[in-house]
Amino acid sequence: MRSKKYSVILGNLGNTCDRFLSSGYKDTLDKDKMLTQAASIEGVTGIELVGTWDIDEKCVGEMKRKLSDRKLQCSSIIPDMFGQKRWGRGSLSAPDAEIRRQAIVELKSCADMAFELGCDLLNLWPGQDGYDYPLAADYIEERQWLIEGVREVAKYAQPKGVRIALEYKMKEPRTHSYLARACDTLLVAQATGLDNVGVTIDTGHAFLAYENVGEVVALLKMHGDRLFHMHFNDNYTSWDDDMIVGSIHLVDYFEMLYWLERTGFNGWYSIDEYPYREDGYRSIRNSVLFLQRMHALLEKNGMTTVEKLIRQRDPVVTSEFIRENLVAR
Amino acid sequence: MRSKKYSVILGNLGNTCDRFLSSGYKDTLDKDKMLTQAASIEGVTGIELVGTWDIDEKCVGEMKRKLSDRKLQCSSIIPDMFGQKRWGRGSLSAPDAEIRRQAIVELKSCADMAFELGCDLLNLWPGQDGYDYPLAADYIEERQWLIEGVREVAKYAQPKGVRIALEYKMKEPRTHSYLARACDTLLVAQATGLDNVGVTIDTGHAFLAYENVGEVVALLKMHGDRLFHMHFNDNYTSWDDDMIVGSIHLVDYFEMLYWLERTGFNGWYSIDEYPYREDGYRSIRNSVLFLQRMHALLEKNGMTTVEKLIRQRDPVVTSEFIRENLVAR
Amino acid sequence: MRSKKYSVILGNLGNTCDRFLSSGYKDTLDKDKMLTQAASIEGVTGIELVGTWDIDEKCVGEMKRKLSDRKLQCSSIIPDMFGQKRWGRGSLSAPDAEIRRQAIVELKSCADMAFELGCDLLNLWPGQDGYDYPLAADYIEERQWLIEGVREVAKYAQPKGVRIALEYKMKEPRTHSYLARACDTLLVAQATGLDNVGVTIDTGHAFLAYENVGEVVALLKMHGDRLFHMHFNDNYTSWDDDMIVGSIHLVDYFEMLYWLERTGFNGWYSIDEYPYREDGYRSIRNSVLFLQRMHALLEKNGMTTVEKLIRQRDPVVTSEFIRENLVAR
Amino acid sequence: MRSKKYSVILGNLGNTCDRFLSSGYKDTLDKDKMLTQAASIEGVTGIELVGTWDIDEKCVGEMKRKLSDRKLQCSSIIPDMFGQKRWGRGSLSAPDAEIRRQAIVELKSCADMAFELGCDLLNLWPGQDGYDYPLAADYIEERQWLIEGVREVAKYAQPKGVRIALEYKMKEPRTHSYLARACDTLLVAQATGLDNVGVTIDTGHAFLAYENVGEVVALLKMHGDRLFHMHFNDNYTSWDDDMIVGSIHLVDYFEMLYWLERTGFNGWYSIDEYPYREDGYRSIRNSVLFLQRMHALLEKNGMTTVEKLIRQRDPVVTSEFIRENLVAR
């Protein structure tokens, strides 16, 4: 089995809020300390940075040095298309042409920063692009804007070797997102006509949409090999609870790691959690450790064994496998 | 506005069962009587027939006459890929090659019957094609079989002028179907490389998947104009309850009819219900009447008005519109 | 039919935020202006105030005057048990005894303020009381603390004529709340052994839990007549979207108003929305107007007619009723 | 730790159908063979029998002997209140008084048979008692009938030492059941005023309702100690998939076994699955083996350790516990 690259999102180590407690459940942490904490997690070599929050054009050189000091790579930049008032009604698909223009400017700037940091990936989650009510949006017009915006940014990023991974999520903060599920997102990637546009699977977003991550990995392989990036977290399957990996699910994680390996995924295994009330560092670290345990179990059992298992297509045999190989004695 | 073609599924007028009461909640009705009932519903000119249950190669001539006597068209044939033991582990994607072969034979026979009946549509719902457990299916191998099977059937049907509309549904009878949502189904249609493969939206299946039907209509228009057929029913949004249209939702129906009209849909508006404990005829009839009322309200308000409304993108204005124009005084 | 008292929550007219945009989607509004706006909505005579946010012991006299100037009553005080860091791990059921003590102090203070304002209701939503993960809470110990806390506050409030209405919600901000559904909340109310503890139904919280509000109203009537308060909003049934009333549902609202009338509910019909991106005043106003329209339709059709209808227990007849009497022509 | 009693439902070993394939996915098995298979599963000493399907007044003596021959106890009788046409619109709460009378006759007969078999439990799942549509049922009248019916049966059963365990399930076959969740069912049990009426938790029904089984066990302990029976299966949390235990969830099972032990539950741990396409015997057996493994892990870790863990209330520590003690190395 290929060796794996683990990564975390910097902000996950810091303070987190919700609509009822907007000041956050914890204290704000120093970014340098967060970087040092991230670097100290066993096996973590990558860090995802959120645009504006963690990085902007002024501090990119300094950040480069900080990462280098800690032997960290920038695994992706996550452009902030969700946390500013101006994006409240959408970014690339906003009704206001001036906002759409600003979104493109911002994304190109992120592509520049990625290039400067030696990072080849923008993880684009356009969370505000969608709608909240029926009969209150022009789906064709807005989707068209979205596709055109992604295309323009991807064209700009391509010569810099920067790829765009579109992260989908069915809902939140809008009741309906335009990039909602794996396959509608793939259609947007295809519609750009560019090879450097692909998809990010966030495991929690997939659970929420009743998608089976293993199957989605297979689908993205089959239809153009467009899986660019992975975000890991757990939830109760009806909301993006952003919990520690392995708190609820077990078999699903094992299965998705099998499919990632089988389809030759060689990107980052990155943790994306929201530890509202938990200690950030310890919470993220345990997600990494769980993922590494799953990888170790996959290696121990072997790809051939799992392939044989799934080809038997007998849930009873699978149930024996789970009890014998995934659950403690 | 274009005039509309309304249709019903013959079996919906008869007896219906579930896993607890397999003999059904009602008495079995005579098919001739059901046909006569269907023909008597105001505005209904089409009838969908389920393969094996309603029609086979021996009785196709007789059925043609019966339909003609009642001035009914066959709006589609729904091949029985779900109600026989041999399809229990899948039809076109079954692990057993012999079963896959039988499925293709059956589907080609349905295409022949459609041609003979002057019907240009197979509504293919491969409900048994999917899986129930994690780690118990090879998603790539099985999806590939599915795509190849659809392609072979569609190639056969094309010279006869028969199109294949793939009906998706997230789950049931499997916990996960291969044709699960609009966009993964569209990908299968595209993957066949044939123009006569498209998609059926069943409104209840879409609700269940948290899809907005209006948006799905727009999506299918944008990505290849592949919406071939519509099935209407209502539900509580977390299961395929197959209820009378308009029992729960109102605005969603109005919105989807707008988008169907705007995108130039000119197929059948067909009712697909499961009136477990209700009188079949009266239940189906009321769904038709509700749909016709929605169409009348759309016509009364006008396409331009609705287009203006959705372009305002203000849910408050939409709320006023609903109260003023969709709700009784 | 009884005349109806309509009310709104003051804060709903102001700015609203979420976890991605903590500064809020709109500008912060002046409270006086919000009060004036609330008073200007047709038929609104009550206002709900959130403790700390809208009212504290210093300003209670001033608020009393402001309400009186605008001919508004205080329909309830909603103690802030959710928006302060100290409640982050629970209020009345917090693991820390000192926090539990503080919660009781705060609630008693709210009871005092209610008394001073001539208001007879605390609407207690202990949103932080619950848990997020399996194997990380002692359900018996914590529920016991919750019951004891409610009892102590209710005892204190009883001689002042102030009642405690427990508002339930399945989840958010915790993945699991202790007051999750109507009947577990009723059990807590009963366990206090006090008559002045009852339940608030928030229609959106009920939808989210797959509860039928009409049935819940009936249940609370049957088991001790403990329905004290009503909050109205709409959603897509899988999350507390806090939308304008009537944006999605129609029949459900009509049915619940019937049951409220039939069971003799004479409390407030209060709007509780989160108009993230919408104009607060216009959004709330439209919810009130929709509710009034539903009340007018109930009156027009008559309680006896509806009683006859539901006693027929025939969904087909109900479907005809909806089309004839609830939907526009 | 107390020793545990494991049980299975006889019919689970046989053929199973759904609404699309009413003849069932498998072949019908001989009951004697099924009994022998059940008896052969390691640790299984109890068997649940479905009224009419497995047992009636004529064959009760013979069944007694068959069970005795195989050293099996009858762990419960499950009266058939769901699989006959006459119960299609409800049994104890049916609108037709004659049907209600027949349901009581049937239930009393089941109590007689239980007594004769030396079994002290009726597991009453009134699956047809509920409604499908809004505005089509009189919730108060029907719930009253249900309570009265349960009371009459329980009174009859009490002198025979037979208890009534009410099994709840949110929906299916109705879109809404009257016994929907743990706490509304507890209210019905309390309303009978009899001690021999309690509750059955089916783990899958609880998952479906977003209930945490561990918490429900605690709740039923606190409010009258009314947990009488347990049914085990797994699902994807949005439908009653009735899958092999441990196919999806891990931590939840461990947690619920802890709470069952802590609250002194000494009833049966019974498997209730629907192996549509799987071999019945092997499927049920694996559920039993998984449950036994979870019990072994609980014993190995120790009740005190788990109590300490949950009192720490730190999901990060819980996450370490899961990785160290529940997941394989």
mmCIF file of N, CA and C in Angstrom, chain B residues 103-158:
data_model
loop_
_atom_site.group_PDB
_atom_site.id
_atom_site.type_symbol
_atom_site.label_atom_id
_atom_site.label_comp_id
_atom_site.label_asym_id
_atom_site.label_seq_id
_atom_site.Cartn_x
_atom_site.Cartn_y
_atom_site.Cartn_z
ATOM 1 N N ALA B 103 -32.250 -10.171 -17.976
ATOM 2 C CA ALA B 103 -32.783 -8.805 -17.819
ATOM 3 C C ALA B 103 -32.778 -8.093 -19.166
ATOM 4 N N ILE B 104 -31.714 -8.268 -19.915
ATOM 5 C CA ILE B 104 -31.635 -7.635 -21.230
ATOM 6 C C ILE B 104 -32.694 -8.207 -22.167
ATOM 7 N N VAL B 105 -32.883 -9.506 -22.137
ATOM 8 C CA VAL B 105 -33.926 -10.137 -22.950
ATOM 9 C C VAL B 105 -35.295 -9.536 -22.618
ATOM 10 N N GLU B 106 -35.563 -9.456 -21.347
ATOM 11 C CA GLU B 106 -36.848 -8.915 -20.879
ATOM 12 C C GLU B 106 -37.039 -7.461 -21.346
ATOM 13 N N LEU B 107 -35.977 -6.689 -21.216
ATOM 14 C CA LEU B 107 -36.079 -5.274 -21.578
ATOM 15 C C LEU B 107 -36.255 -5.101 -23.084
ATOM 16 N N LYS B 108 -35.583 -5.918 -23.848
ATOM 17 C CA LYS B 108 -35.767 -5.836 -25.301
ATOM 18 C C LYS B 108 -37.194 -6.215 -25.684
ATOM 19 N N SER B 109 -37.719 -7.204 -24.989
ATOM 20 C CA SER B 109 -39.104 -7.597 -25.239
ATOM 21 C C SER B 109 -40.047 -6.441 -24.911
ATOM 22 N N CYS B 110 -39.750 -5.723 -23.850
ATOM 23 C CA CYS B 110 -40.577 -4.565 -23.496
ATOM 24 C C CYS B 110 -40.481 -3.485 -24.575
ATOM 25 N N ALA B 111 -39.289 -3.314 -25.114
ATOM 26 C CA ALA B 111 -39.124 -2.334 -26.195
ATOM 27 C C ALA B 111 -39.969 -2.735 -27.397
ATOM 28 N N ASP B 112 -39.971 -4.031 -27.707
ATOM 29 C CA ASP B 112 -40.814 -4.525 -28.802
ATOM 30 C C ASP B 112 -42.288 -4.227 -28.549
ATOM 31 N N MET B 113 -42.705 -4.526 -27.322
ATOM 32 C CA MET B 113 -44.120 -4.310 -26.997
ATOM 33 C C MET B 113 -44.478 -2.829 -27.077
ATOM 34 N N ALA B 114 -43.566 -1.979 -26.588
ATOM 35 C CA ALA B 114 -43.810 -0.536 -26.662
ATOM 36 C C ALA B 114 -44.017 -0.133 -28.122
ATOM 37 N N PHE B 115 -43.103 -0.583 -28.957
ATOM 38 C CA PHE B 115 -43.195 -0.266 -30.387
ATOM 39 C C PHE B 115 -44.545 -0.683 -30.949
ATOM 40 N N GLU B 116 -44.936 -1.906 -30.588
ATOM 41 C CA GLU B 116 -46.207 -2.436 -31.090
ATOM 42 C C GLU B 116 -47.399 -1.608 -30.619
ATOM 43 N N LEU B 117 -47.283 -1.068 -29.422
ATOM 44 C CA LEU B 117 -48.373 -0.282 -28.841
ATOM 45 C C LEU B 117 -48.324 1.178 -29.281
ATOM 46 N N GLY B 118 -47.319 1.531 -30.075
ATOM 47 C CA GLY B 118 -47.179 2.925 -30.477
ATOM 48 C C GLY B 118 -46.714 3.804 -29.335
ATOM 49 N N CYS B 119 -46.011 3.213 -28.440
ATOM 50 C CA CYS B 119 -45.521 3.947 -27.263
ATOM 51 C C CYS B 119 -44.019 4.159 -27.416
ATOM 52 N N ASP B 120 -43.526 5.324 -27.111
ATOM 53 C CA ASP B 120 -42.112 5.619 -27.389
ATOM 54 C C ASP B 120 -41.227 5.626 -26.141
ATOM 55 N N LEU B 121 -41.730 5.016 -25.049
ATOM 56 C CA LEU B 121 -40.976 5.167 -23.793
ATOM 57 C C LEU B 121 -40.976 3.909 -22.929
ATOM 58 N N LEU B 122 -39.764 3.469 -22.545
ATOM 59 C CA LEU B 122 -39.658 2.510 -21.434
ATOM 60 C C LEU B 122 -39.266 3.314 -20.207
ATOM 61 N N ASN B 123 -40.041 3.174 -19.134
ATOM 62 C CA ASN B 123 -39.662 3.799 -17.868
ATOM 63 C C ASN B 123 -38.952 2.726 -17.050
ATOM 64 N N LEU B 124 -37.625 2.789 -17.039
ATOM 65 C CA LEU B 124 -36.834 1.719 -16.428
ATOM 66 C C LEU B 124 -36.431 2.074 -15.000
ATOM 67 N N TRP B 125 -37.068 1.409 -14.056
ATOM 68 C CA TRP B 125 -36.692 1.578 -12.647
ATOM 69 C C TRP B 125 -36.040 0.275 -12.184
ATOM 70 N N PRO B 126 -34.715 0.239 -12.119
ATOM 71 C CA PRO B 126 -34.043 -0.996 -11.715
ATOM 72 C C PRO B 126 -33.910 -1.037 -10.194
ATOM 73 N N GLY B 127 -35.059 -1.223 -9.532
ATOM 74 C CA GLY B 127 -35.133 -1.072 -8.074
ATOM 75 C C GLY B 127 -34.293 -2.075 -7.298
ATOM 76 N N GLN B 128 -34.026 -3.220 -7.896
ATOM 77 C CA GLN B 128 -33.258 -4.230 -7.163
ATOM 78 C C GLN B 128 -31.756 -4.058 -7.397
ATOM 79 N N ASP B 129 -31.391 -3.129 -8.258
ATOM 80 C CA ASP B 129 -29.974 -2.926 -8.559
ATOM 81 C C ASP B 129 -29.376 -1.938 -7.571
ATOM 82 N N GLY B 130 -28.575 -2.467 -6.673
ATOM 83 C CA GLY B 130 -27.997 -1.671 -5.608
ATOM 84 C C GLY B 130 -27.405 -2.622 -4.589
ATOM 85 N N TYR B 131 -27.349 -2.195 -3.343
ATOM 86 C CA TYR B 131 -26.784 -3.051 -2.300
ATOM 87 C C TYR B 131 -27.390 -2.662 -0.964
ATOM 88 N N ASP B 132 -27.191 -3.505 0.034
ATOM 89 C CA ASP B 132 -27.838 -3.295 1.323
ATOM 90 C C ASP B 132 -26.878 -2.988 2.461
ATOM 91 N N TYR B 133 -25.650 -3.452 2.342
ATOM 92 C CA TYR B 133 -24.674 -3.367 3.427
ATOM 93 C C TYR B 133 -23.376 -2.759 2.910
ATOM 94 N N PRO B 134 -22.599 -2.109 3.791
ATOM 95 C CA PRO B 134 -21.250 -1.720 3.393
ATOM 96 C C PRO B 134 -20.386 -2.968 3.233
ATOM 97 N N LEU B 135 -19.336 -2.856 2.486
ATOM 98 C CA LEU B 135 -18.365 -3.944 2.299
ATOM 99 C C LEU B 135 -18.981 -5.219 1.722
ATOM 100 N N ALA B 136 -20.005 -5.058 0.900
ATOM 101 C CA ALA B 136 -20.628 -6.248 0.332
ATOM 102 C C ALA B 136 -21.015 -6.071 -1.134
ATOM 103 N N ALA B 137 -20.322 -5.167 -1.810
ATOM 104 C CA ALA B 137 -20.571 -4.999 -3.248
ATOM 105 C C ALA B 137 -19.355 -4.362 -3.900
ATOM 106 N N ASP B 138 -19.155 -4.678 -5.180
ATOM 107 C CA ASP B 138 -18.075 -4.061 -5.941
ATOM 108 C C ASP B 138 -18.698 -2.995 -6.835
ATOM 109 N N TYR B 139 -18.663 -1.761 -6.331
ATOM 110 C CA TYR B 139 -19.418 -0.684 -6.971
ATOM 111 C C TYR B 139 -18.989 -0.453 -8.421
ATOM 112 N N ILE B 140 -17.707 -0.569 -8.694
ATOM 113 C CA ILE B 140 -17.248 -0.293 -10.059
ATOM 114 C C ILE B 140 -17.714 -1.389 -11.012
ATOM 115 N N GLU B 141 -17.507 -2.623 -10.633
ATOM 116 C CA GLU B 141 -17.910 -3.733 -11.490
ATOM 117 C C GLU B 141 -19.425 -3.698 -11.745
ATOM 118 N N GLU B 142 -20.183 -3.498 -10.696
ATOM 119 C CA GLU B 142 -21.647 -3.557 -10.853
ATOM 120 C C GLU B 142 -22.200 -2.369 -11.639
ATOM 121 N N ARG B 143 -21.646 -1.184 -11.381
ATOM 122 C CA ARG B 143 -22.095 -0.018 -12.150
ATOM 123 C C ARG B 143 -21.746 -0.185 -13.628
ATOM 124 N N GLN B 144 -20.599 -0.793 -13.869
ATOM 125 C CA GLN B 144 -20.198 -0.996 -15.245
ATOM 126 C C GLN B 144 -21.202 -1.916 -15.947
ATOM 127 N N TRP B 145 -21.580 -2.992 -15.282
ATOM 128 C CA TRP B 145 -22.601 -3.894 -15.836
ATOM 129 C C TRP B 145 -23.895 -3.144 -16.129
ATOM 130 N N LEU B 146 -24.271 -2.299 -15.199
ATOM 131 C CA LEU B 146 -25.512 -1.543 -15.357
ATOM 132 C C LEU B 146 -25.445 -0.661 -16.607
ATOM 133 N N ILE B 147 -24.358 0.064 -16.738
ATOM 134 C CA ILE B 147 -24.205 0.958 -17.893
ATOM 135 C C ILE B 147 -24.229 0.157 -19.200
ATOM 136 N N GLU B 148 -23.501 -0.952 -19.226
ATOM 137 C CA GLU B 148 -23.474 -1.771 -20.443
ATOM 138 C C GLU B 148 -24.851 -2.326 -20.784
ATOM 139 N N GLY B 149 -25.560 -2.738 -19.772
ATOM 140 C CA GLY B 149 -26.899 -3.281 -19.990
ATOM 141 C C GLY B 149 -27.834 -2.233 -20.558
ATOM 142 N N VAL B 150 -27.824 -1.057 -19.959
ATOM 143 C CA VAL B 150 -28.683 0.012 -20.453
ATOM 144 C C VAL B 150 -28.308 0.344 -21.898
ATOM 145 N N ARG B 151 -27.019 0.386 -22.166
ATOM 146 C CA ARG B 151 -26.573 0.711 -23.519
ATOM 147 C C ARG B 151 -27.088 -0.304 -24.531
ATOM 148 N N GLU B 152 -26.967 -1.576 -24.194
ATOM 149 C CA GLU B 152 -27.401 -2.607 -25.149
ATOM 150 C C GLU B 152 -28.897 -2.497 -25.427
ATOM 151 N N VAL B 153 -29.666 -2.293 -24.395
ATOM 152 C CA VAL B 153 -31.112 -2.172 -24.574
ATOM 153 C C VAL B 153 -31.459 -0.922 -25.374
ATOM 154 N N ALA B 154 -30.781 0.182 -25.041
ATOM 155 C CA ALA B 154 -31.094 1.448 -25.719
ATOM 156 C C ALA B 154 -30.729 1.389 -27.200
ATOM 157 N N LYS B 155 -29.632 0.731 -27.502
ATOM 158 C CA LYS B 155 -29.225 0.559 -28.897
ATOM 159 C C LYS B 155 -30.287 -0.219 -29.668
ATOM 160 N N TYR B 156 -30.793 -1.264 -29.007
ATOM 161 C CA TYR B 156 -31.826 -2.095 -29.618
ATOM 162 C C TYR B 156 -33.112 -1.298 -29.836
ATOM 163 N N ALA B 157 -33.415 -0.442 -28.882
ATOM 164 C CA ALA B 157 -34.697 0.281 -28.922
ATOM 165 C C ALA B 157 -34.665 1.480 -29.852
ATOM 166 N N GLN B 158 -33.469 2.022 -30.074
ATOM 167 C CA GLN B 158 -33.362 3.274 -30.829
ATOM 168 C C GLN B 158 -34.020 3.231 -32.206
#
